[in-house]
Amino acid sequence: MPRMAELVFREATVIDGSGAPGFVADVAVEGDRINAVGSVPPGAREVDARGLVLCPGFIDTHSHDDGAFLRHPDMAFKLAQGVTTDVSGNCGFSTVPNEPGREYMPGDISGPGSSWTDLESYFAACMAKRPAINNLMLVGHNRVRAHVMGLERRAPTADELAEMRGHVARAMEQGAAGLSTGLIYEPGRYAATEEIVALAAEAAPYGGLYVTHMRNEGDRLLEAVDEAIAIAREAGVGLHISHHKAAGRRNWGRVAASLAKADAAHASGTSVTLDVYPYTAGSGPMWQYVNLSAIDREWAEGVMIATCPDYPEFEGRMVPEIAAGRGWTVEEAVREILTSPRGREVICIHFIIDEADIETNLRHPRVFIGSDGIPVLKGNPHPRLFGTMPRVLARYVRERGVVPLEEAVRKMTSAPCERFGIAGRGRVAEGWFADLVLFDPATIEDRATYAAPKQEPQGIRMVVVNGQVAYEDGVHTGAGAGRMLRYRREA
Ligand code: ZN
Ligand code: CU
């Protein structure tokens, strides 16, 4: 006689993550696993799931939460969206390798490091905080390069390159999913293609990935895709392109050409996947996008200030509006904001993406969902940190019918789990880890806006992480059941 299950979802519409049509069934959870799907005997706790969708927990394939696991272990902004696993360490920024106490870069979006040195000790520091959700890591090229050679604008010496390779290899051995780059950022932009090939090759013995914020996402998008494909091919690894977009009005529509290149490479043996966020604005450290001696006025006119320690009154306002209020030109406003004492900590939101390109991306079968949210909770952060997953399900599935619900769930669950080596997760099936989301498909909706981002979504009834109820009807239970995941290993 089997033990009574701890948690039973009764008559849920199960969307199992595979892309198959939903079906009505009971789902039982015992320990950290799903132990039955079908018709199950009474459990210790019964949840009436009639009319609700039960699916695997969502994977945020593009997060910058590696520092947030320590600063905000409740991970409230992700958990309330149904995210049960983050892929962190993106865009070349990661918390490893780390020299305790060293500040690597002003305004480093992964946050300052303290006690840890490598992935193992970082994972231990995170687990001591009892995080609410799971975390898988990439090792970031910007961090590796800064660790070994600071912000030097030159190629590495042979010794420096060997040391950098050692850091990538060590992170891979300890469970990283691959190498990430941010080739528009300092210091990644000083790296030639060969340097990246040499580092990405360290992921090859593990079957790991090359994950890239490409060198260009605007006028030279297609050349940047060519470079990314060449790097992956020469290094012998799979390629994952981050936050795929064609930035700037004159480039809108070019994501179709870029996806065609990705498909051609995929067909010829270099696997290619991508991610997208469902918003027309990007966000990041403002100083990284601006050349103060040639400020791009068209770009600046589409910029909103998210976080600005020296001018908190600018937060949530567009640059032209700020300029008009102070009697500045747009260029003067940008200069003033960036040259203020804490100007390097300024985070901006820039409206650079075409709505139709988002839909083109979402329709592609190998495009996953990644929030790219920056977990700086002061000021007025980009709403994607709070609303990404529900926004896909509300706006692009229910309202516009861009992709069917089962396909959207697949993009958020089994597909990224297979790609990122998240073993034993991403399906609602017997024996799989019990990372689950219960939501109402008729009412699920993001509520975070540019004007008021810090609002939890509606329509998410329950989120289960490793068998524990982590979130229920707006309440964060503090279960702290998240785990540090290692590439292709069950944990
Ligand atoms: Zn990026
Ligand atoms: Cu990013």
CSV table of C-alpha atoms and ligand atoms in Angstrom, one decimal:
chain,number,residue,atom,x,y,z
A,1,MET,CA,0.0,0.0,0.0
A,2,PRO,CA,1.7,3.3,-1.1
A,3,ARG,CA,1.8,6.1,1.4
A,4,MET,CA,-0.8,8.9,1.1
A,5,ALA,CA,0.6,11.6,-1.2
A,6,GLU,CA,1.3,14.9,0.5
A,7,LEU,CA,-0.4,17.1,-2.2
A,8,VAL,CA,-3.0,16.2,-4.8
A,9,PHE,CA,-4.2,18.4,-7.5
A,10,ARG,CA,-7.7,17.2,-8.4
A,11,GLU,CA,-9.0,17.3,-11.9
A,12,ALA,CA,-6.5,19.8,-13.3
A,13,THR,CA,-6.1,20.6,-16.9
A,14,VAL,CA,-2.6,19.2,-17.3
A,15,ILE,CA,-0.4,20.8,-19.9
A,16,ASP,CA,2.6,18.6,-19.5
A,17,GLY,CA,5.3,20.7,-21.1
A,18,SER,CA,5.9,18.5,-24.1
A,19,GLY,CA,3.6,20.6,-26.4
A,20,ALA,CA,0.9,17.9,-26.4
A,21,PRO,CA,-2.7,19.0,-25.9
A,22,GLY,CA,-3.9,19.5,-22.3
A,23,PHE,CA,-5.8,16.7,-20.6
A,24,VAL,CA,-7.8,16.5,-17.4
A,25,ALA,CA,-6.1,14.4,-14.6
A,26,ASP,CA,-5.2,14.3,-11.0
A,27,VAL,CA,-1.6,14.9,-10.1
A,28,ALA,CA,0.0,13.7,-6.8
A,29,VAL,CA,3.2,15.1,-5.3
A,30,GLU,CA,5.3,13.1,-2.7
A,31,GLY,CA,8.6,14.4,-1.5
A,32,ASP,CA,10.2,16.4,-4.2
A,33,ARG,CA,8.7,14.4,-7.1
A,34,ILE,CA,5.5,14.0,-9.0
A,35,ASN,CA,4.5,10.4,-8.0
A,36,ALA,CA,1.3,9.9,-10.1
A,37,VAL,CA,-0.6,11.5,-12.9
A,38,GLY,CA,-4.1,10.1,-13.7
A,39,SER,CA,-6.7,9.1,-11.2
A,40,VAL,CA,-5.1,9.1,-7.7
A,41,PRO,CA,-6.3,8.3,-4.2
A,42,PRO,CA,-6.9,11.0,-1.6
A,43,GLY,CA,-3.9,13.0,-0.5
A,44,ALA,CA,-3.0,14.7,2.8
A,45,ARG,CA,-3.8,18.0,1.1
A,46,GLU,CA,-6.3,18.2,-1.8
A,47,VAL,CA,-6.4,21.1,-4.2
A,48,ASP,CA,-9.5,21.6,-6.3
A,49,ALA,CA,-7.9,22.3,-9.7
A,50,ARG,CA,-11.0,22.2,-11.9
A,51,GLY,CA,-10.8,24.8,-14.7
A,52,LEU,CA,-7.2,25.5,-13.9
A,53,VAL,CA,-4.0,24.7,-15.8
A,54,LEU,CA,-1.3,22.7,-14.1
A,55,CYS,CA,2.0,22.8,-15.9
A,56,PRO,CA,5.7,22.5,-15.2
A,57,GLY,CA,7.4,25.5,-13.4
A,58,PHE,CA,8.6,28.1,-15.9
A,59,ILE,CA,12.3,28.4,-16.8
A,60,ASP,CA,13.6,32.0,-17.1
A,61,THR,CA,16.4,31.3,-19.7
A,62,HIS,CA,17.8,34.8,-19.4
A,63,SER,CA,18.3,36.1,-15.9
A,64,HIS,CA,20.7,38.3,-14.1
A,65,ASP,CA,19.8,37.0,-10.7
A,66,ASP,CA,23.1,35.4,-9.6
A,67,GLY,CA,23.6,38.2,-7.1
A,68,ALA,CA,19.9,38.4,-6.3
A,69,PHE,CA,20.0,34.8,-4.9
A,70,LEU,CA,22.0,36.3,-2.1
A,71,ARG,CA,20.4,39.7,-1.8
A,72,HIS,CA,16.8,38.7,-2.3
A,73,PRO,CA,16.6,34.9,-1.6
A,74,ASP,CA,12.8,35.0,-1.6
A,75,MET,CA,13.1,35.8,-5.4
A,76,ALA,CA,9.6,37.2,-5.1
A,77,PHE,CA,9.6,38.9,-8.5
A,78,LYS,CA,10.3,35.6,-10.2
A,79,LEU,CA,8.3,33.2,-8.0
A,80,ALA,CA,5.1,35.2,-8.4
A,81,GLN,CA,5.4,34.8,-12.2
A,82,GLY,CA,5.6,31.0,-11.9
A,83,VAL,CA,9.3,30.9,-12.5
A,84,THR,CA,10.9,27.9,-10.6
A,85,THR,CA,14.3,27.9,-12.3
A,86,ASP,CA,16.5,30.8,-13.4
A,87,VAL,CA,19.4,30.5,-15.9
A,88,SER,CA,21.8,33.2,-14.4
A,89,GLY,CA,25.1,34.6,-15.4
A,90,ASN,CA,24.0,36.0,-18.8
A,91,CYS,CA,25.5,38.6,-21.1
A,92,GLY,CA,29.0,37.9,-19.9
A,93,PHE,CA,28.2,39.0,-16.3
A,94,SER,CA,28.4,36.3,-13.6
A,95,THR,CA,29.4,36.1,-9.9
A,96,VAL,CA,32.2,33.7,-10.7
A,97,PRO,CA,35.1,33.6,-10.7
A,98,ASN,CA,35.3,35.9,-7.7
A,99,GLU,CA,38.0,37.3,-5.5
A,100,PRO,CA,36.3,38.2,-2.2
A,101,GLY,CA,35.8,41.9,-1.7
A,102,ARG,CA,37.0,42.9,-5.1
A,103,GLU,CA,34.9,45.3,-7.1
A,104,TYR,CA,35.1,44.2,-10.7
A,105,MET,CA,33.2,46.9,-12.5
A,106,PRO,CA,31.3,49.9,-11.5
A,107,GLY,CA,27.6,49.1,-11.6
A,108,ASP,CA,28.2,45.4,-12.2
A,109,ILE,CA,24.7,44.0,-12.6
A,110,SER,CA,25.6,40.7,-11.0
A,111,GLY,CA,26.4,42.6,-7.8
A,112,PRO,CA,29.4,42.6,-5.5
A,113,GLY,CA,30.9,39.3,-4.4
A,114,SER,CA,31.8,38.5,-0.9
A,115,SER,CA,32.9,35.2,0.4
A,116,TRP,CA,33.0,32.8,-2.5
A,117,THR,CA,35.7,32.1,-5.1
A,118,ASP,CA,34.2,29.6,-7.5
A,119,LEU,CA,30.9,28.0,-8.5
A,120,GLU,CA,30.9,25.5,-5.7
A,121,SER,CA,31.4,28.1,-3.0
A,122,TYR,CA,29.0,30.4,-4.6
A,123,PHE,CA,26.4,27.7,-4.6
A,124,ALA,CA,27.0,27.0,-1.0
A,125,ALA,CA,26.6,30.7,-0.2
A,126,CYS,CA,23.3,30.7,-2.0
A,127,MET,CA,22.0,27.5,-0.4
A,128,ALA,CA,22.7,29.0,3.0
A,129,LYS,CA,20.1,31.7,2.2
A,130,ARG,CA,17.5,29.0,1.5
A,131,PRO,CA,16.4,30.5,-1.9
A,132,ALA,CA,12.8,30.2,-3.1
A,133,ILE,CA,13.7,28.9,-6.6
A,134,ASN,CA,16.3,26.9,-8.5
A,135,ASN,CA,19.4,28.4,-10.2
A,136,LEU,CA,21.5,27.2,-13.1
A,137,MET,CA,24.6,29.2,-14.0
A,138,LEU,CA,26.6,30.3,-16.9
A,139,VAL,CA,30.2,31.5,-16.5
A,140,GLY,CA,30.5,35.1,-17.9
A,141,HIS,CA,33.3,36.2,-20.2
A,142,ASN,CA,33.3,39.8,-18.9
A,143,ARG,CA,33.8,38.5,-15.4
A,144,VAL,CA,36.5,36.0,-16.4
A,145,ARG,CA,38.3,38.6,-18.4
A,146,ALA,CA,38.1,41.3,-15.7
A,147,HIS,CA,39.3,38.8,-13.1
A,148,VAL,CA,42.4,38.0,-15.1
A,149,MET,CA,43.2,41.2,-16.9
A,150,GLY,CA,41.0,44.0,-15.5
A,151,LEU,CA,39.4,46.3,-18.0
A,152,GLU,CA,42.4,46.3,-20.4
A,153,ARG,CA,41.6,47.2,-24.0
A,154,ARG,CA,43.9,44.7,-25.6
A,155,ALA,CA,44.2,41.0,-26.4
A,156,PRO,CA,45.3,38.7,-23.6
A,157,THR,CA,48.8,37.3,-23.5
A,158,ALA,CA,49.3,33.6,-23.8
A,159,ASP,CA,49.5,33.3,-20.0
A,160,GLU,CA,46.4,35.4,-19.5
A,161,LEU,CA,44.4,33.3,-22.0
A,162,ALA,CA,45.5,30.1,-20.4
A,163,GLU,CA,44.4,31.5,-17.0
A,164,MET,CA,41.0,32.5,-18.4
A,165,ARG,CA,40.5,29.1,-20.0
A,166,GLY,CA,41.2,27.6,-16.6
A,167,HIS,CA,38.4,29.6,-15.0
A,168,VAL,CA,35.9,28.5,-17.7
A,169,ALA,CA,37.0,24.9,-17.4
A,170,ARG,CA,36.6,25.0,-13.6
A,171,ALA,CA,33.1,26.4,-13.8
A,172,MET,CA,32.1,23.8,-16.3
A,173,GLU,CA,33.5,21.1,-14.1
A,174,GLN,CA,31.4,22.5,-11.2
A,175,GLY,CA,28.2,22.5,-13.2
A,176,ALA,CA,27.9,25.6,-15.3
A,177,ALA,CA,25.9,25.2,-18.5
A,178,GLY,CA,28.3,27.1,-20.7
A,179,LEU,CA,30.1,30.3,-21.4
A,180,SER,CA,28.1,33.6,-21.8
A,181,THR,CA,29.4,36.7,-23.5
A,182,GLY,CA,28.3,40.4,-23.6
A,183,LEU,CA,30.2,41.7,-26.6
A,184,ILE,CA,28.8,45.2,-26.6
A,185,TYR,CA,29.9,45.6,-23.0
A,186,GLU,CA,33.2,46.5,-21.3
A,187,PRO,CA,35.5,44.6,-21.2
A,188,GLY,CA,34.0,41.9,-23.5
A,189,ARG,CA,34.0,44.2,-26.5
A,190,TYR,CA,37.8,44.2,-26.5
A,191,ALA,CA,37.9,40.5,-27.2
A,192,ALA,CA,38.6,39.3,-30.7
A,193,THR,CA,36.7,36.3,-32.1
A,194,GLU,CA,39.6,33.9,-31.5
A,195,GLU,CA,39.6,34.7,-27.8
A,196,ILE,CA,36.0,33.7,-27.5
A,197,VAL,CA,36.5,30.5,-29.5
A,198,ALA,CA,39.3,29.5,-27.2
A,199,LEU,CA,37.2,30.0,-24.1
A,200,ALA,CA,34.0,28.5,-25.5
A,201,ALA,CA,36.0,25.4,-26.5
A,202,GLU,CA,36.4,24.7,-22.7
A,203,ALA,CA,32.7,24.0,-22.6
A,204,ALA,CA,32.9,21.4,-25.4
A,205,PRO,CA,34.0,18.4,-23.4
A,206,TYR,CA,30.9,18.9,-21.2
A,207,GLY,CA,28.5,19.3,-24.2
A,208,GLY,CA,28.0,22.9,-22.9
A,209,LEU,CA,26.8,26.0,-24.7
A,210,TYR,CA,28.0,29.3,-26.0
A,211,VAL,CA,25.4,31.8,-24.9
A,212,THR,CA,25.8,35.3,-26.3
A,213,HIS,CA,24.7,38.9,-26.2
A,214,MET,CA,26.1,39.5,-29.6
A,215,ARG,CA,28.5,42.2,-30.7
A,216,ASN,CA,25.8,44.0,-32.4
A,217,GLU,CA,22.0,43.9,-32.3
A,218,GLY,CA,21.3,46.8,-34.7
A,219,ASP,CA,22.9,47.9,-38.0
A,220,ARG,CA,25.3,45.0,-38.0
A,221,LEU,CA,23.0,42.3,-36.5
A,222,LEU,CA,23.6,39.8,-39.3
A,223,GLU,CA,27.4,40.0,-39.2
A,224,ALA,CA,27.1,39.5,-35.4
A,225,VAL,CA,25.0,36.4,-36.0
A,226,ASP,CA,27.6,35.1,-38.4
A,227,GLU,CA,30.3,35.7,-35.8
A,228,ALA,CA,28.3,33.9,-33.1
A,229,ILE,CA,27.7,30.9,-35.4
A,230,ALA,CA,31.4,30.8,-36.4
A,231,ILE,CA,32.5,30.8,-32.7
A,232,ALA,CA,30.1,28.0,-31.8
A,233,ARG,CA,31.2,25.9,-34.8
A,234,GLU,CA,34.9,26.4,-34.3
A,235,ALA,CA,34.6,25.7,-30.5
A,236,GLY,CA,32.4,22.6,-31.1
A,237,VAL,CA,29.5,23.7,-28.9
A,238,GLY,CA,25.8,24.6,-29.3
A,239,LEU,CA,24.9,28.3,-29.7
A,240,HIS,CA,22.2,30.1,-27.8
A,241,ILE,CA,21.5,33.7,-28.8
A,242,SER,CA,20.3,36.0,-26.0
A,243,HIS,CA,17.4,38.4,-26.3
A,244,HIS,CA,17.1,38.2,-30.0
A,245,LYS,CA,16.1,41.5,-31.6
A,246,ALA,CA,16.7,44.0,-34.4
A,247,ALA,CA,17.4,47.2,-32.5
A,248,GLY,CA,16.6,50.6,-34.0
A,249,ARG,CA,13.7,51.5,-36.2
A,250,ARG,CA,15.7,51.2,-39.4
A,251,ASN,CA,16.5,47.6,-38.6
A,252,TRP,CA,13.0,46.5,-37.7
A,253,GLY,CA,11.9,43.3,-39.5
A,254,ARG,CA,15.5,41.9,-39.7
A,255,VAL,CA,14.9,39.3,-37.1
A,256,ALA,CA,13.5,37.1,-39.9
A,257,ALA,CA,16.8,37.2,-41.8
A,258,SER,CA,18.6,36.5,-38.5
A,259,LEU,CA,16.4,33.5,-37.7
A,260,ALA,CA,17.0,32.2,-41.3
A,261,LYS,CA,20.8,32.3,-40.6
A,262,ALA,CA,20.2,30.5,-37.3
A,263,ASP,CA,18.1,27.8,-39.1
A,264,ALA,CA,20.7,27.3,-41.8
A,265,ALA,CA,23.4,26.8,-39.2
A,266,HIS,CA,21.2,24.5,-37.2
A,267,ALA,CA,20.5,22.4,-40.3
A,268,SER,CA,24.2,22.1,-41.0
A,269,GLY,CA,25.1,20.8,-37.6
A,270,THR,CA,25.7,23.7,-35.2
A,271,SER,CA,22.6,23.6,-33.0
A,272,VAL,CA,21.1,27.1,-32.4
A,273,THR,CA,18.5,28.2,-29.9
A,274,LEU,CA,17.5,31.7,-28.9
A,275,ASP,CA,15.4,33.6,-26.3
A,276,VAL,CA,13.2,36.7,-26.4
A,277,TYR,CA,11.5,39.0,-23.9
A,278,PRO,CA,7.9,40.1,-24.6
A,279,TYR,CA,8.6,43.9,-24.5
A,280,THR,CA,9.6,46.6,-27.0
A,281,ALA,CA,12.1,48.1,-24.6
A,282,GLY,CA,15.5,46.8,-23.5
A,283,SER,CA,17.3,47.8,-20.3
A,284,GLY,CA,20.8,47.8,-18.9
A,285,PRO,CA,23.7,49.9,-17.5
A,286,MET,CA,23.3,53.2,-19.4
A,287,TRP,CA,27.0,54.1,-19.5
A,288,GLN,CA,27.7,50.9,-21.5
A,289,TYR,CA,25.5,52.2,-24.4
A,290,VAL,CA,26.8,55.8,-24.7
A,291,ASN,CA,29.8,57.4,-26.3
A,292,LEU,CA,29.9,60.7,-24.5
A,293,SER,CA,31.7,62.4,-27.4
A,294,ALA,CA,29.0,61.3,-29.9
A,295,ILE,CA,25.7,60.9,-28.2
A,296,ASP,CA,23.1,59.3,-30.4
A,297,ARG,CA,20.2,61.7,-30.2
A,298,GLU,CA,17.6,59.3,-31.8
A,299,TRP,CA,18.5,56.7,-29.2
A,300,ALA,CA,18.5,59.1,-26.3
A,301,GLU,CA,15.0,60.3,-27.2
A,302,GLY,CA,13.7,56.8,-26.6
A,303,VAL,CA,15.3,56.4,-23.2
A,304,MET,CA,13.6,56.2,-19.8
A,305,ILE,CA,15.6,56.3,-16.6
A,306,ALA,CA,15.1,53.2,-14.4
A,307,THR,CA,17.5,53.7,-11.5
A,308,CYS,CA,19.5,56.9,-10.9
A,309,PRO,CA,21.1,57.3,-7.4
A,310,ASP,CA,22.0,61.0,-7.9
A,311,TYR,CA,18.7,62.0,-9.4
A,312,PRO,CA,16.0,59.8,-8.0
A,313,GLU,CA,13.4,62.3,-9.3
A,314,PHE,CA,14.4,61.2,-12.9
A,315,GLU,CA,13.4,57.6,-12.3
A,316,GLY,CA,10.4,56.5,-14.4
A,317,ARG,CA,10.8,59.5,-16.7
A,318,MET,CA,11.8,59.8,-20.4
A,319,VAL,CA,15.1,61.7,-21.2
A,320,PRO,CA,13.4,64.4,-23.4
A,321,GLU,CA,11.0,65.1,-20.6
A,322,ILE,CA,13.8,65.4,-18.0
A,323,ALA,CA,15.7,67.7,-20.4
A,324,ALA,CA,12.7,69.9,-21.0
A,325,GLY,CA,12.1,70.3,-17.3
A,326,ARG,CA,15.7,71.4,-16.6
A,327,GLY,CA,16.2,73.5,-19.8
A,328,TRP,CA,18.8,71.1,-21.1
A,329,THR,CA,19.2,69.6,-24.6
A,330,VAL,CA,18.7,65.8,-24.8
A,331,GLU,CA,22.5,65.4,-25.2
A,332,GLU,CA,23.1,67.6,-22.1
A,333,ALA,CA,20.7,65.5,-20.1
A,334,VAL,CA,22.5,62.3,-21.0
A,335,ARG,CA,25.8,63.8,-20.2
A,336,GLU,CA,24.6,65.2,-16.8
A,337,ILE,CA,23.1,61.8,-15.8
A,338,LEU,CA,26.2,59.8,-16.8
A,339,THR,CA,28.8,62.2,-15.3
A,340,SER,CA,27.1,62.6,-12.0
A,341,PRO,CA,29.1,61.0,-9.1
A,342,ARG,CA,27.2,57.7,-9.2
A,343,GLY,CA,26.5,57.9,-13.0
A,344,ARG,CA,27.9,54.4,-13.6
A,345,GLU,CA,25.1,53.0,-11.5
A,346,VAL,CA,22.4,54.4,-13.7
A,347,ILE,CA,20.2,51.8,-15.4
A,348,CYS,CA,18.1,52.9,-18.4
A,349,ILE,CA,15.2,51.5,-20.3
A,350,HIS,CA,15.4,52.1,-24.1
A,351,PHE,CA,12.6,51.6,-26.6
A,352,ILE,CA,14.3,50.0,-29.5
A,353,ILE,CA,12.3,47.0,-30.6
A,354,ASP,CA,9.5,46.4,-33.1
A,355,GLU,CA,6.3,44.7,-31.8
A,356,ALA,CA,6.0,42.6,-34.9
A,357,ASP,CA,9.6,41.2,-34.4
A,358,ILE,CA,8.5,40.0,-30.9
A,359,GLU,CA,5.8,37.9,-32.6
A,360,THR,CA,8.1,36.6,-35.3
A,361,ASN,CA,10.5,35.4,-32.5
A,362,LEU,CA,7.7,33.8,-30.5
A,363,ARG,CA,6.4,31.8,-33.5
A,364,HIS,CA,9.9,30.2,-34.0
A,365,PRO,CA,10.1,26.8,-32.4
A,366,ARG,CA,13.6,27.2,-31.0
A,367,VAL,CA,13.0,30.6,-29.4
A,368,PHE,CA,12.5,30.4,-25.6
A,369,ILE,CA,11.4,33.0,-23.1
A,370,GLY,CA,14.0,35.0,-21.1
A,371,SER,CA,13.1,38.0,-19.0
A,372,ASP,CA,16.5,39.7,-19.0
A,373,GLY,CA,15.2,41.4,-15.8
A,374,ILE,CA,17.8,43.3,-13.8
A,375,PRO,CA,17.0,42.7,-10.1
A,376,VAL,CA,17.8,46.2,-8.9
A,377,LEU,CA,14.6,46.9,-6.9
A,378,LYS,CA,15.4,50.6,-6.1
A,379,GLY,CA,13.9,53.1,-8.6
A,380,ASN,CA,11.7,52.1,-11.4
A,381,PRO,CA,13.0,48.8,-13.0
A,382,HIS,CA,11.9,47.5,-16.4
A,383,PRO,CA,8.5,45.6,-15.9
A,384,ARG,CA,10.0,42.5,-17.5
A,385,LEU,CA,11.5,41.6,-14.1
A,386,PHE,CA,8.0,41.1,-12.7
A,387,GLY,CA,5.7,40.3,-15.7
A,388,THR,CA,7.5,38.3,-18.5
A,389,MET,CA,5.9,34.9,-18.2
A,390,PRO,CA,2.3,36.0,-17.6
A,391,ARG,CA,2.6,38.6,-20.3
A,392,VAL,CA,3.4,35.9,-22.9
A,393,LEU,CA,0.4,33.8,-21.7
A,394,ALA,CA,-2.0,36.8,-21.6
A,395,ARG,CA,-1.0,39.1,-24.5
A,396,TYR,CA,0.6,36.7,-27.0
A,397,VAL,CA,-1.4,33.5,-26.3
A,398,ARG,CA,-4.9,34.5,-25.1
A,399,GLU,CA,-5.3,37.9,-26.7
A,400,ARG,CA,-3.4,37.7,-30.0
A,401,GLY,CA,-3.2,33.9,-30.6
A,402,VAL,CA,0.4,34.2,-31.7
A,403,VAL,CA,1.2,30.7,-30.4
A,404,PRO,CA,-1.1,28.1,-28.8
A,405,LEU,CA,-1.0,27.7,-25.0
A,406,GLU,CA,0.6,24.3,-25.1
A,407,GLU,CA,3.4,25.6,-27.4
A,408,ALA,CA,4.0,28.6,-25.2
A,409,VAL,CA,4.3,26.3,-22.1
A,410,ARG,CA,6.7,24.1,-24.0
A,411,LYS,CA,8.9,27.1,-24.8
A,412,MET,CA,8.9,27.9,-21.0
A,413,THR,CA,9.5,24.4,-19.7
A,414,SER,CA,10.6,21.2,-21.5
A,415,ALA,CA,12.4,22.9,-24.4
A,416,PRO,CA,14.7,25.1,-22.3
A,417,CYS,CA,15.2,22.2,-19.8
A,418,GLU,CA,16.5,20.0,-22.6
A,419,ARG,CA,18.7,22.7,-24.0
A,420,PHE,CA,20.2,23.9,-20.8
A,421,GLY,CA,20.7,20.4,-19.3
A,422,ILE,CA,18.1,21.0,-16.5
A,423,ALA,CA,17.7,17.3,-15.7
A,424,GLY,CA,14.5,15.7,-14.5
A,425,ARG,CA,12.5,19.0,-14.9
A,426,GLY,CA,10.2,20.5,-17.4
A,427,ARG,CA,7.5,17.8,-17.6
A,428,VAL,CA,4.4,16.9,-15.6
A,429,ALA,CA,4.9,13.2,-15.5
A,430,GLU,CA,5.5,10.5,-13.0
A,431,GLY,CA,9.0,10.6,-11.4
A,432,TRP,CA,9.9,14.1,-12.6
A,433,PHE,CA,10.7,16.9,-10.1
A,434,ALA,CA,7.6,18.6,-8.7
A,435,ASP,CA,8.2,22.1,-10.0
A,436,LEU,CA,4.7,23.2,-10.9
A,437,VAL,CA,2.5,26.2,-11.7
A,438,LEU,CA,-1.3,26.2,-11.2
A,439,PHE,CA,-2.9,29.1,-13.1
A,440,ASP,CA,-6.2,30.3,-14.5
A,441,PRO,CA,-5.7,30.7,-18.3
A,442,ALA,CA,-8.7,33.0,-18.5
A,443,THR,CA,-7.3,35.6,-16.1
A,444,ILE,CA,-3.6,35.2,-16.0
A,445,GLU,CA,-2.0,38.6,-16.7
A,446,ASP,CA,1.1,40.7,-16.0
A,447,ARG,CA,0.3,43.8,-14.1
A,448,ALA,CA,3.8,45.4,-14.1
A,449,THR,CA,3.9,48.5,-16.3
A,450,TYR,CA,6.7,50.9,-17.1
A,451,ALA,CA,5.0,53.5,-14.9
A,452,ALA,CA,4.4,51.0,-12.0
A,453,PRO,CA,6.6,48.0,-12.5
A,454,LYS,CA,6.6,46.5,-9.0
A,455,GLN,CA,3.3,44.6,-9.3
A,456,GLU,CA,2.8,40.9,-9.1
A,457,PRO,CA,0.8,39.2,-11.9
A,458,GLN,CA,-2.7,38.0,-11.4
A,459,GLY,CA,-4.2,34.5,-12.2
A,460,ILE,CA,-1.3,32.4,-10.7
A,461,ARG,CA,-2.9,30.3,-8.0
A,462,MET,CA,0.0,28.2,-6.8
A,463,VAL,CA,3.7,27.6,-7.4
A,464,VAL,CA,5.4,24.5,-6.2
A,465,VAL,CA,9.2,24.2,-6.0
A,466,ASN,CA,10.8,20.8,-5.4
A,467,GLY,CA,7.5,19.5,-4.0
A,468,GLN,CA,7.0,22.4,-1.6
A,469,VAL,CA,4.2,25.1,-1.9
A,470,ALA,CA,6.3,28.2,-2.4
A,471,TYR,CA,3.5,30.6,-3.5
A,472,GLU,CA,-0.2,30.5,-3.1
A,473,ASP,CA,-2.8,33.1,-3.9
A,474,GLY,CA,-0.5,36.1,-3.5
A,475,VAL,CA,1.3,34.7,-0.4
A,476,HIS,CA,5.0,33.8,-0.5
A,477,THR,CA,5.2,30.9,1.9
A,478,GLY,CA,9.0,31.2,2.6
A,479,ALA,CA,9.4,27.4,1.9
A,480,GLY,CA,13.0,28.1,0.7
A,481,ALA,CA,13.1,24.9,-1.4
A,482,GLY,CA,15.2,26.1,-4.3
A,483,ARG,CA,18.3,24.3,-5.4
A,484,MET,CA,21.5,25.0,-7.2
A,485,LEU,CA,21.4,23.0,-10.4
A,486,ARG,CA,24.4,21.5,-12.3
A,487,TYR,CA,24.4,21.0,-16.0
A,488,ARG,CA,22.9,17.7,-17.1
A,489,ARG,CA,23.0,16.3,-13.5
A,490,GLU,CA,19.9,15.7,-11.4
A,491,ALA,CA,19.7,17.8,-8.2
B,1,ZN,ZN,22.3,41.2,-22.8
B,2,CU,CU,21.1,40.2,-20.3
